[in-house]
Amino acid sequence: MTRWKNTSVYRALGTLSALPVRLLSHLPLKEGKTHGGLSFPQWFLLLGTAAMLCVPHGAWNNLYGVIFALAALLIYWFDCAARQKTPWNAGNLGVFVLAFLLLTVLCTLWAENKAGNLRVALFFWTGFLLAYLAAAQFRSRDERRTAAAILYITLLAVSLYGLWNYLTGSETSDVPIDGEMYRRLGATLEHGINCGEFLAMALPIALVWALSERTRARRIALTLPLLLPCAAILLTYARTGWIMLALALAVLLWYKKKILLLPAAALGIGALFLLPESLQARFLSMLDFSNASASGRFVLWSECFALWKDRWLLGIGLGPENFYAAYTPYATGLLDFQPPHSNMLYLEMFLSTGILGGLLFCGFFFGIFAALRRAVRAIPEPRSRWEVQALIASLAGAALGGIPEYIWFYPRILFFWCTLFGMALAVSDSGQP
């Protein structure tokens, strides 16, 4: 990263990042007041992100996320101009992120469905714009703690909405288990898989925030409500969400006290047999490596690997339209459904953007863990490390979830992951843990 910051490209990006603010600085702008320790742009980003996750799927349009991100950027620029503050250099996102984003646009040149590629590229750019804004505006631990509090409230709101819909029979998606169909909780995020991914990424952050309270009474009072999202993630019947959360909690225990891992695992296995039979069967299906139990993933992956062997250099382009066109000649007919993607985040990135795009993706997707590990080591006070460790746990869960699922397929999950990525950049880059 130090070498990158010494390059002329990085300095040029700094100049471009500051240009809108320089133009706005000629206007007679008044510096805004802070409320609760945060400025208006910070509150706008936090509350807008919360609203984005809480809007029911039926009322949601992915373009709302694009508009929100652009509005948040404009408000950030006006605030920087009013405060006579230099905006954060976009180059701090890292060379891997920036090169990857550039490649998502270049893929349009060889993608069969160019509009489909540009649409998904727009969502990727929107996600990393949110990452930029989170990293730029939440530089201190107190600011990020407020962000964690808002996420805690959002997590409870989404869980309560989902549980209410589940209990009243309003949920519309089902999952087959042992020949019977069971209703699954999707809350505001359309489907149990999407909801499970969000809950698994949000719970570690909310849990650490609750347990970081000074008094025991407050810790208990804030931790007990998290049983609601725990119940919600069970009722999603989303195995991906379950393993994501399990890994995230294991990472937190590893940092807290490694010796607790074995009794925690034993407790988890014992608790499994207290669950309803449908949940037990869904859990135990993860031990069945047949193609039927894996919902056709092994067949789909073998077909997609055959496709990638022929299109490994440039890829096929982004989006389900390009996937349909490229995948159809390689379909063996063994699947009874038309897949919209390869059902694996890593395979999807290599398949969509080629070998270079896949490597760039891996560069930032896994590179953030090295940056966070350095941030942990730089913090002398063990209690102060929990914020960073929570981010490691959440992003590690997402990394595991990327194996059985294309977790970026639903844009709101992509936007949320990018926001966490931006917070992780802020922790590792600000030097103010």
Coordinates of C-alpha atoms in Angstrom, one line a residue, residues 141 208 255 375-392 433:
R141 CA -13.7 4.5 16.9
V208 CA -19.6 -7.1 20.0
Y255 CA -9.8 -14.1 19.8
A375 CA -4.7 -3.1 12.7
V376 CA -5.3 -5.6 15.6
R377 CA -1.6 -5.8 16.3
A378 CA -1.2 -2.0 16.4
I379 CA -3.8 -1.7 19.2
P380 CA -2.2 -2.1 22.6
E381 CA -5.4 -2.3 24.6
P382 CA -7.1 -5.7 24.2
R383 CA -10.6 -4.3 24.9
S384 CA -10.1 -1.8 22.0
R385 CA -9.4 -4.6 19.5
W386 CA -12.9 -6.0 19.6
E387 CA -14.2 -3.7 16.9
V388 CA -11.6 -4.8 14.5
Q389 CA -12.0 -8.5 15.4
A390 CA -15.8 -8.2 14.9
L391 CA -15.1 -6.9 11.3
I392 CA -12.7 -9.8 10.7
P433 CA -8.5 2.6 16.3

